XYZ file of N, CA and C in Angstrom:
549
model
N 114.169 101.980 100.906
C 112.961 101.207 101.082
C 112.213 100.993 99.778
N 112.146 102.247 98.973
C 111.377 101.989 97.757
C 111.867 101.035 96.746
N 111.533 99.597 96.700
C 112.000 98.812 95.240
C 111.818 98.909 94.282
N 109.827 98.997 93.991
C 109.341 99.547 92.855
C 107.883 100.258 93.063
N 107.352 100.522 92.339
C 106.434 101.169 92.533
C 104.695 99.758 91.810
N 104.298 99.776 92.903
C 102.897 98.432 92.239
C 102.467 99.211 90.648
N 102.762 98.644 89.549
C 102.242 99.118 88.225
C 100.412 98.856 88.735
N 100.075 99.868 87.528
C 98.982 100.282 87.539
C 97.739 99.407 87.341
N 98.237 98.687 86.825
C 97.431 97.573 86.012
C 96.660 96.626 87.114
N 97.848 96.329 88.414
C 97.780 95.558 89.402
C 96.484 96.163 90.403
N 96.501 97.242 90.257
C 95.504 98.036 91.111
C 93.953 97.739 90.948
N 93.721 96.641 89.883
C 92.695 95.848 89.751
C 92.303 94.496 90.925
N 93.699 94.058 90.967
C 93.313 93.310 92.094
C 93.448 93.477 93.459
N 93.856 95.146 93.714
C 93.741 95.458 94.901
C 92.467 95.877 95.171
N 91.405 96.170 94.220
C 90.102 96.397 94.730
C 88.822 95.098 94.521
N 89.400 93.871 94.379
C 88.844 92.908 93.941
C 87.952 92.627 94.970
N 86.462 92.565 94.811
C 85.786 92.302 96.185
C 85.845 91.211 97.053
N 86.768 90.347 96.816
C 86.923 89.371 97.712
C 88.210 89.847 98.956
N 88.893 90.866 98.681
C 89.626 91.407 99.449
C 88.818 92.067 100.991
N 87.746 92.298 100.700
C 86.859 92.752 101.534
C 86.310 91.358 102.884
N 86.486 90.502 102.405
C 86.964 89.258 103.193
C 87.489 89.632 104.733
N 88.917 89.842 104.223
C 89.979 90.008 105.176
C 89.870 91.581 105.550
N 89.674 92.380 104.523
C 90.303 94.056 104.984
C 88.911 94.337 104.522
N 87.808 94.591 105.038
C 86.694 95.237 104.893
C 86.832 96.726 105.169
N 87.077 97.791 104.611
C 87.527 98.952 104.627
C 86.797 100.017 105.400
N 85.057 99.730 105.238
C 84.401 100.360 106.128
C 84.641 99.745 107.853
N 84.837 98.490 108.248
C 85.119 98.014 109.549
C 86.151 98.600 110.052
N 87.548 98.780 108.924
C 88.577 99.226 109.181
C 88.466 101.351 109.862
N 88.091 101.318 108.603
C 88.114 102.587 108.878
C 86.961 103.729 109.808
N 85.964 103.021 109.785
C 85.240 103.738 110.425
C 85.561 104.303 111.995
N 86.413 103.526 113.437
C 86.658 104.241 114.313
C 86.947 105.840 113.665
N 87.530 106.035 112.966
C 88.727 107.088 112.230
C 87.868 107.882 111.120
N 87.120 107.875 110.961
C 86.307 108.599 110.095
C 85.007 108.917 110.241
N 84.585 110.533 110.127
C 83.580 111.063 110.216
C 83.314 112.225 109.922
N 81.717 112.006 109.831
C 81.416 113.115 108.740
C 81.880 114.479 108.833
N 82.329 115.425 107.843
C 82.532 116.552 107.823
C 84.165 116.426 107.919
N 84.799 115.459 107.596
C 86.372 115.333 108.065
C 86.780 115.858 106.655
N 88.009 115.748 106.758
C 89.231 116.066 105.384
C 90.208 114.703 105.187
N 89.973 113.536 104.525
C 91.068 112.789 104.543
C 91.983 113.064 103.290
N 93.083 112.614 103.798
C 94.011 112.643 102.626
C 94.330 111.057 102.195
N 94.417 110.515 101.225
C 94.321 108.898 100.837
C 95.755 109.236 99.988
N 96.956 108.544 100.611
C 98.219 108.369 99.593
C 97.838 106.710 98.854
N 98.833 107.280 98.032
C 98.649 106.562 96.816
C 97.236 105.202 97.120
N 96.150 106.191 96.706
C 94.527 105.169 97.011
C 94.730 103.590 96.053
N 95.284 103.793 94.862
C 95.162 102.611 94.008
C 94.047 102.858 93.354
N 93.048 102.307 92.886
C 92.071 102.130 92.502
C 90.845 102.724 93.411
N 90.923 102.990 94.466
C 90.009 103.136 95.501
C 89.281 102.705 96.548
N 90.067 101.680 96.726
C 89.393 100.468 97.773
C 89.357 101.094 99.214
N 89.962 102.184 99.364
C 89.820 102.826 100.870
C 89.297 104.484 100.385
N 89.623 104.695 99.484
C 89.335 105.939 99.007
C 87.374 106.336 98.949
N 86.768 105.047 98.229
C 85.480 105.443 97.862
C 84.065 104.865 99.162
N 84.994 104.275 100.470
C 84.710 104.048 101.452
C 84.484 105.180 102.077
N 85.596 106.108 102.318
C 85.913 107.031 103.297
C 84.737 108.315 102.572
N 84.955 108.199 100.967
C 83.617 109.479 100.624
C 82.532 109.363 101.158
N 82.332 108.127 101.776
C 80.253 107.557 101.880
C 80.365 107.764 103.232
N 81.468 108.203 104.179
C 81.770 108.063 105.352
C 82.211 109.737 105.949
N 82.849 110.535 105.049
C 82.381 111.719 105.390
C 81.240 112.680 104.345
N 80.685 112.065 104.365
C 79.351 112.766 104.155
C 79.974 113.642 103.070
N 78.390 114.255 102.389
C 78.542 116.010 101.982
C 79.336 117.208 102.551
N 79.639 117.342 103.560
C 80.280 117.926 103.791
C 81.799 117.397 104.464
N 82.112 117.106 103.721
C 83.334 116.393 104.225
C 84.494 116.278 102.658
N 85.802 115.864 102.295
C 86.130 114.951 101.400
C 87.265 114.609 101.526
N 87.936 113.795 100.069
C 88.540 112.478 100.540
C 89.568 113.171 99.300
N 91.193 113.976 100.302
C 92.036 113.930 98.797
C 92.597 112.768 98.357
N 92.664 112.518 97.507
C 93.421 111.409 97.423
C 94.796 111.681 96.334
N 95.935 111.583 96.610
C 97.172 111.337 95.699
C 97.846 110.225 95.074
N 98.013 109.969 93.926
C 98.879 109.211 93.674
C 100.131 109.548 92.311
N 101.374 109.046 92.307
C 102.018 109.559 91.133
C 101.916 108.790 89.831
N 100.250 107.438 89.646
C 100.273 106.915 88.738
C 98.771 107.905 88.157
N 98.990 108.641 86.955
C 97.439 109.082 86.703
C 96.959 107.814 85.999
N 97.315 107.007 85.564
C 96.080 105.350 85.343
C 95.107 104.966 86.637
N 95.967 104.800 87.936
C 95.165 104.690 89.178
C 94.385 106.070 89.253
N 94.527 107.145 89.172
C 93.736 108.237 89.517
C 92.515 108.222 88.679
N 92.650 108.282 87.148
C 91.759 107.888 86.577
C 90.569 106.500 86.582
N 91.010 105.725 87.310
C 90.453 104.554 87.656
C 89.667 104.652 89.306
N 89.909 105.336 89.712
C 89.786 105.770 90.678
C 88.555 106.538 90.747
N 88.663 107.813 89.631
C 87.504 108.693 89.130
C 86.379 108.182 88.670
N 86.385 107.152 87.571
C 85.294 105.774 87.316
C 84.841 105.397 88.238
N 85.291 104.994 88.967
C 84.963 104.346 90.226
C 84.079 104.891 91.124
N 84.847 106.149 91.516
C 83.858 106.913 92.299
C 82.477 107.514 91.723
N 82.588 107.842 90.364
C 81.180 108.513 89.815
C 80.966 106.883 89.824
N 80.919 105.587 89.284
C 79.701 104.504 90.091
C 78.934 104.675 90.885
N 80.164 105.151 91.791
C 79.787 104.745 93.069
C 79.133 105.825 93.844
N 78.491 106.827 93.272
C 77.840 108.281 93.434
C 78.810 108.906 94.422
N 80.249 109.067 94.667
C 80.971 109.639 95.680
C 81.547 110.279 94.510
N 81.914 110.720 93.707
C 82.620 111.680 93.012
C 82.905 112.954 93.405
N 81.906 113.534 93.993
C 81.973 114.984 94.181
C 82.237 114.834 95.646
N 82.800 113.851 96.335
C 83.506 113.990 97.811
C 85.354 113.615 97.519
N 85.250 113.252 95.998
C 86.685 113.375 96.661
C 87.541 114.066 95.424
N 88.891 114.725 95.501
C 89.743 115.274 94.827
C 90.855 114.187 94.544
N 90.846 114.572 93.112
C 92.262 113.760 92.898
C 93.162 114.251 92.249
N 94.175 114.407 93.066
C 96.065 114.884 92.341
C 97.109 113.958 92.268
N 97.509 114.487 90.785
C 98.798 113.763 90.388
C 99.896 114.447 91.564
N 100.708 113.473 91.842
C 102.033 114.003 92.926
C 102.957 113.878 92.317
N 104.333 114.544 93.001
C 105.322 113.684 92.925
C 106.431 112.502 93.712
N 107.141 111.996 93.194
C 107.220 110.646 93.993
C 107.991 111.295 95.625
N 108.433 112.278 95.631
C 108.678 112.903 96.686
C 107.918 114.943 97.326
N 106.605 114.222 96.615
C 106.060 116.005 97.134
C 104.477 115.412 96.988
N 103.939 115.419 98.260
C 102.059 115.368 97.860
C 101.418 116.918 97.267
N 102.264 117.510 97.549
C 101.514 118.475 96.833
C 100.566 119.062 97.126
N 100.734 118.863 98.968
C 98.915 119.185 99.875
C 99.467 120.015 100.408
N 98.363 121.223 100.442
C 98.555 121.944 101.771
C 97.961 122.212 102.738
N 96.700 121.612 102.122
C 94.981 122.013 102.814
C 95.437 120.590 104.611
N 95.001 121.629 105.428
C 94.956 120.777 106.943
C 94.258 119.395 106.804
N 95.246 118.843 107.236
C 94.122 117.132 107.459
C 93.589 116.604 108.120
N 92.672 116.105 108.553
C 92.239 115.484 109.711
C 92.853 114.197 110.278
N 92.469 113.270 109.369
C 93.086 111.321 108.725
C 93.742 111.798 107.280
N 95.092 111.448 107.464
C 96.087 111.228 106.574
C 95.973 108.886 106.483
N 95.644 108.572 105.445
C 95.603 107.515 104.871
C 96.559 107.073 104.014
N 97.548 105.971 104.947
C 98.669 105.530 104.083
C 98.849 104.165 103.902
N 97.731 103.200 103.003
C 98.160 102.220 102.949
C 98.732 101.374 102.269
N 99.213 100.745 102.332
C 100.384 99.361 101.359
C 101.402 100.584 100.530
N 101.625 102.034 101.137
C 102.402 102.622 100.220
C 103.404 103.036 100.880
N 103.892 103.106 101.839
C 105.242 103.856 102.205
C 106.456 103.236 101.800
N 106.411 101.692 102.031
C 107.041 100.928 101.380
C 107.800 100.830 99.558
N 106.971 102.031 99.011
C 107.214 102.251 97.928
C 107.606 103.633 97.827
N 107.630 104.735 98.563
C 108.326 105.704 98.338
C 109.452 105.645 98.579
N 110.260 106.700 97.473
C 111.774 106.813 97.364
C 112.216 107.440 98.858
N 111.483 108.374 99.990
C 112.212 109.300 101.150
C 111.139 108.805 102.204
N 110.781 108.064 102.889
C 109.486 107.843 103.548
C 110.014 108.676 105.062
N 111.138 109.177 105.330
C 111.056 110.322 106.356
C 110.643 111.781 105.698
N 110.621 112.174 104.274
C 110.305 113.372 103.968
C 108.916 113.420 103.323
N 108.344 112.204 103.473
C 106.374 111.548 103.315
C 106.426 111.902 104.655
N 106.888 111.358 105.633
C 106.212 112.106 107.354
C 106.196 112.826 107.595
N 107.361 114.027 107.287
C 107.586 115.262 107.142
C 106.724 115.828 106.808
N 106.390 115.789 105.617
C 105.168 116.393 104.854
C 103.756 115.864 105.675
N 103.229 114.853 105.954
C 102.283 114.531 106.938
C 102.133 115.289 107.668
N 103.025 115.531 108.572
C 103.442 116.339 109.826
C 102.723 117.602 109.367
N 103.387 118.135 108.765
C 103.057 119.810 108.145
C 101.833 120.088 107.912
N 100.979 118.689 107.474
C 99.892 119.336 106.943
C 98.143 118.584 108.196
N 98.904 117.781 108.660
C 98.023 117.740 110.136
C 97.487 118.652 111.054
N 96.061 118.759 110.949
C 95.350 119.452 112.105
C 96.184 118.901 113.221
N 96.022 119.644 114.315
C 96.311 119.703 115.968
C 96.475 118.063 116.624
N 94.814 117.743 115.778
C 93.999 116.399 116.543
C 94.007 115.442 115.579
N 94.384 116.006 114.149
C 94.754 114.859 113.083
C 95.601 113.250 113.757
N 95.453 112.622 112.768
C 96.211 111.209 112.945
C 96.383 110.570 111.473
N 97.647 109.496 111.531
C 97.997 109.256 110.311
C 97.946 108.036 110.582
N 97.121 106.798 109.690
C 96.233 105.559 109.932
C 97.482 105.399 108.616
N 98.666 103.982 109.084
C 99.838 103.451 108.696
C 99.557 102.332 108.689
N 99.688 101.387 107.129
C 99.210 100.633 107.380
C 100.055 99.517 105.883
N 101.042 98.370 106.103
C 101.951 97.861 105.400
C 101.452 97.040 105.480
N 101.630 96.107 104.190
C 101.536 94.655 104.254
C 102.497 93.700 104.864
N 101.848 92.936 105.314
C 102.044 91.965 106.709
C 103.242 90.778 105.493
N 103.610 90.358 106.247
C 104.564 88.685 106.286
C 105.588 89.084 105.501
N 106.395 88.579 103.973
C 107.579 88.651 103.385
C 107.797 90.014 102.903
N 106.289 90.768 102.853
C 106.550 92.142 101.783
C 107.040 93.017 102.197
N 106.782 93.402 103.957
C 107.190 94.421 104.654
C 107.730 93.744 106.412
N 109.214 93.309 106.626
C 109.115 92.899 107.451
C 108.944 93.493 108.887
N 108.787 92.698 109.914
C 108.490 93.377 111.004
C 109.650 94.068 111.347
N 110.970 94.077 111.317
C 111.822 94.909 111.481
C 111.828 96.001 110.301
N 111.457 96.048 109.172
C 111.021 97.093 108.037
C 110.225 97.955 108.530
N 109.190 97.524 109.416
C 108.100 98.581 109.732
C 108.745 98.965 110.728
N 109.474 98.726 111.791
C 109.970 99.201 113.027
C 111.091 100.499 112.791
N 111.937 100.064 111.557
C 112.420 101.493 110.907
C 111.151 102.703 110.567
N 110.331 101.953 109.859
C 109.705 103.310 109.485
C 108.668 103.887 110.166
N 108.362 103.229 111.629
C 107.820 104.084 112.635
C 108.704 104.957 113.511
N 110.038 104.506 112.997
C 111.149 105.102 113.786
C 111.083 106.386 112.789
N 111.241 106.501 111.190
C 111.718 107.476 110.883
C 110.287 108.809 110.946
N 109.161 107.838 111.777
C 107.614 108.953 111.786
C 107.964 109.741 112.615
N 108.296 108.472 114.001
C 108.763 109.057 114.649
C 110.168 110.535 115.321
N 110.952 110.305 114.232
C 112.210 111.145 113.965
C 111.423 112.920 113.517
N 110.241 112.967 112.603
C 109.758 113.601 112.420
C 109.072 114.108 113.365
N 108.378 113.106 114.233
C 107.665 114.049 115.256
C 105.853 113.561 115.171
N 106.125 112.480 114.730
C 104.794 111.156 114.826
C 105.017 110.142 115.756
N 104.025 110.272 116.771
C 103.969 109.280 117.799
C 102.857 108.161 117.642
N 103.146 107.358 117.764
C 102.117 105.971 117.962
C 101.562 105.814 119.420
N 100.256 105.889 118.829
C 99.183 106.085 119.756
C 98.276 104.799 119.816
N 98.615 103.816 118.423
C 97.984 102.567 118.943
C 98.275 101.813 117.708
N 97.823 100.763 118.108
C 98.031 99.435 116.598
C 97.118 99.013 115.912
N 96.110 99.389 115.397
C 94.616 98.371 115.351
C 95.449 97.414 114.366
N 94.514 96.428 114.816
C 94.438 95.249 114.244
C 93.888 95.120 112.388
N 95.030 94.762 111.379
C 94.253 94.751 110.131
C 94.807 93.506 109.821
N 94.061 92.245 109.167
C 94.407 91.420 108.679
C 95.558 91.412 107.529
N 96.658 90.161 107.555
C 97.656 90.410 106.414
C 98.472 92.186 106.305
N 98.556 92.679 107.657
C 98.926 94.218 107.562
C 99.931 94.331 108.905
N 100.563 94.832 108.670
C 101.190 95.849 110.324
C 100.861 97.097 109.858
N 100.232 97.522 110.975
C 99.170 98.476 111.353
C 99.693 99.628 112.083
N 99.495 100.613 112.103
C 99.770 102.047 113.631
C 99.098 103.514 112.963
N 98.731 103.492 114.474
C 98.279 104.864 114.190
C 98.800 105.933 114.672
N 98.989 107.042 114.303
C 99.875 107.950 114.858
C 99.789 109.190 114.810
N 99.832 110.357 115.466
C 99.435 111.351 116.159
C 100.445 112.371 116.370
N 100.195 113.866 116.231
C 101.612 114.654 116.599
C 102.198 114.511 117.761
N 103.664 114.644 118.027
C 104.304 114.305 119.332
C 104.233 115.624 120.294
C-alpha cells in the first residue's frame, strides 16, 4: 500500500485555511472528542487535526501526536505554541513501522495516513494494543483516485483481521471515512 511518503514541505498545504471549507476539523471531530481524553494523532502533518483536538480536550486532557517526518513535528510545535495549545500536546519521532506508544488511548487519529505506511495490518495491531476498553480509531483516507474504494475495503479488512470492528462511517468530505472500535 505504501508508495511514498507526502514530503514535508507539502504539509503546508494540508493546513491551508481554505481546507477548512470542506474538512472543518472541529465539526469533524468533535462527536469524538472530549475533555480530559488522550488522543493519539498519526502522522498529524502540520497540525490541522492535531491543534483542534488540544482546544478540545481541555487542560486536562492531550493530544500525542506521531510522525516519522521531524520537519512536520517541528512545524507542528510552531504551530501549536501560536496557537496557545502547546502544552496539550506531545510530539514523537516514530518509526515507519513502530508508534512508539504505550500510554492507553482513548481516539486513536488516522488521517490521509495509512495509505502511506509500509505494514498497515501491524499500524492496527499496534492501535489495538494500545486502546482503552471504550477507545475508537477515527480512519479516515482520501476519497476518489488516491485511495480507491476497493483500497479502503482491504484496509478495513486488514483492521479488521486484527480485531477492529466498524461501528460506523461518518461522513467527511473528499474522504472514506470509518470508525472503529475493539471487536
Amino acid at each position: 500500500m505504501a508508495k511514498h511518503v507526502c514530503p514535508w514541505w507539502l504539509g503546508y498545504l494540508l493546513v491551508n485555511p481554505m481546507r477548512r471549507w470542506f474538512q472543518n476539523p472541529e465539526t469533524i471531530l468533535s462527536p469524538y472528542v472530549a475533555e480530559g481524553m488522550t488522543v493519539l494523532d498519526i502522522g498529524p502533518g502540520m497540525g490541522f487535526f492535531t491543534i483542534p483536538a488540544a482546544r478540545m480536550v481541555g487542560d486536562t486532557g492531550r493530544v500525542i501526536a506521531v510522525d516519522i517526518q521531524e520537519k512536520m513535528l517541528k512545524s507542528l510545535e510552531k504551530r501549536a505554541e501560536k496557537a496557545g495549545v502547546a502544552g496539550r500536546i506531545v510530539t514523537r519521532l516514530c518509526e515507519p513501522n513502530s508508534l512508539g506508544i504505550s500510554e492507553p488511548i482513548d481516539l486513536c487519529l488516522a488521517f490521509n495516513v495509512v495509505h502511506e505506511v509500509p505494514d498497515p495490518r501491524t499500524l492496527f495491531s499496534q492501535i489495538r494494543g494500545i486502546l482503552k476498553p471504550t477507545g475508537k480509531l477515527f480512519l479516515a483516507e482520501p476519497g476518489g483516485w488516491h485511495v480507491s474504494e476497493e483500497d479502503f475495503k482491504v484496509t478495513l479488512a486488514l483492521a479488521a483481521a486484527v480485531g477492529l470492528k466498524l461501528i460506523a462511517e461518518p461522513k467527511i468530505r473528499r474522504s472514506r471515512s470509518a470508525l472503529l472500535a475493539l471487536d
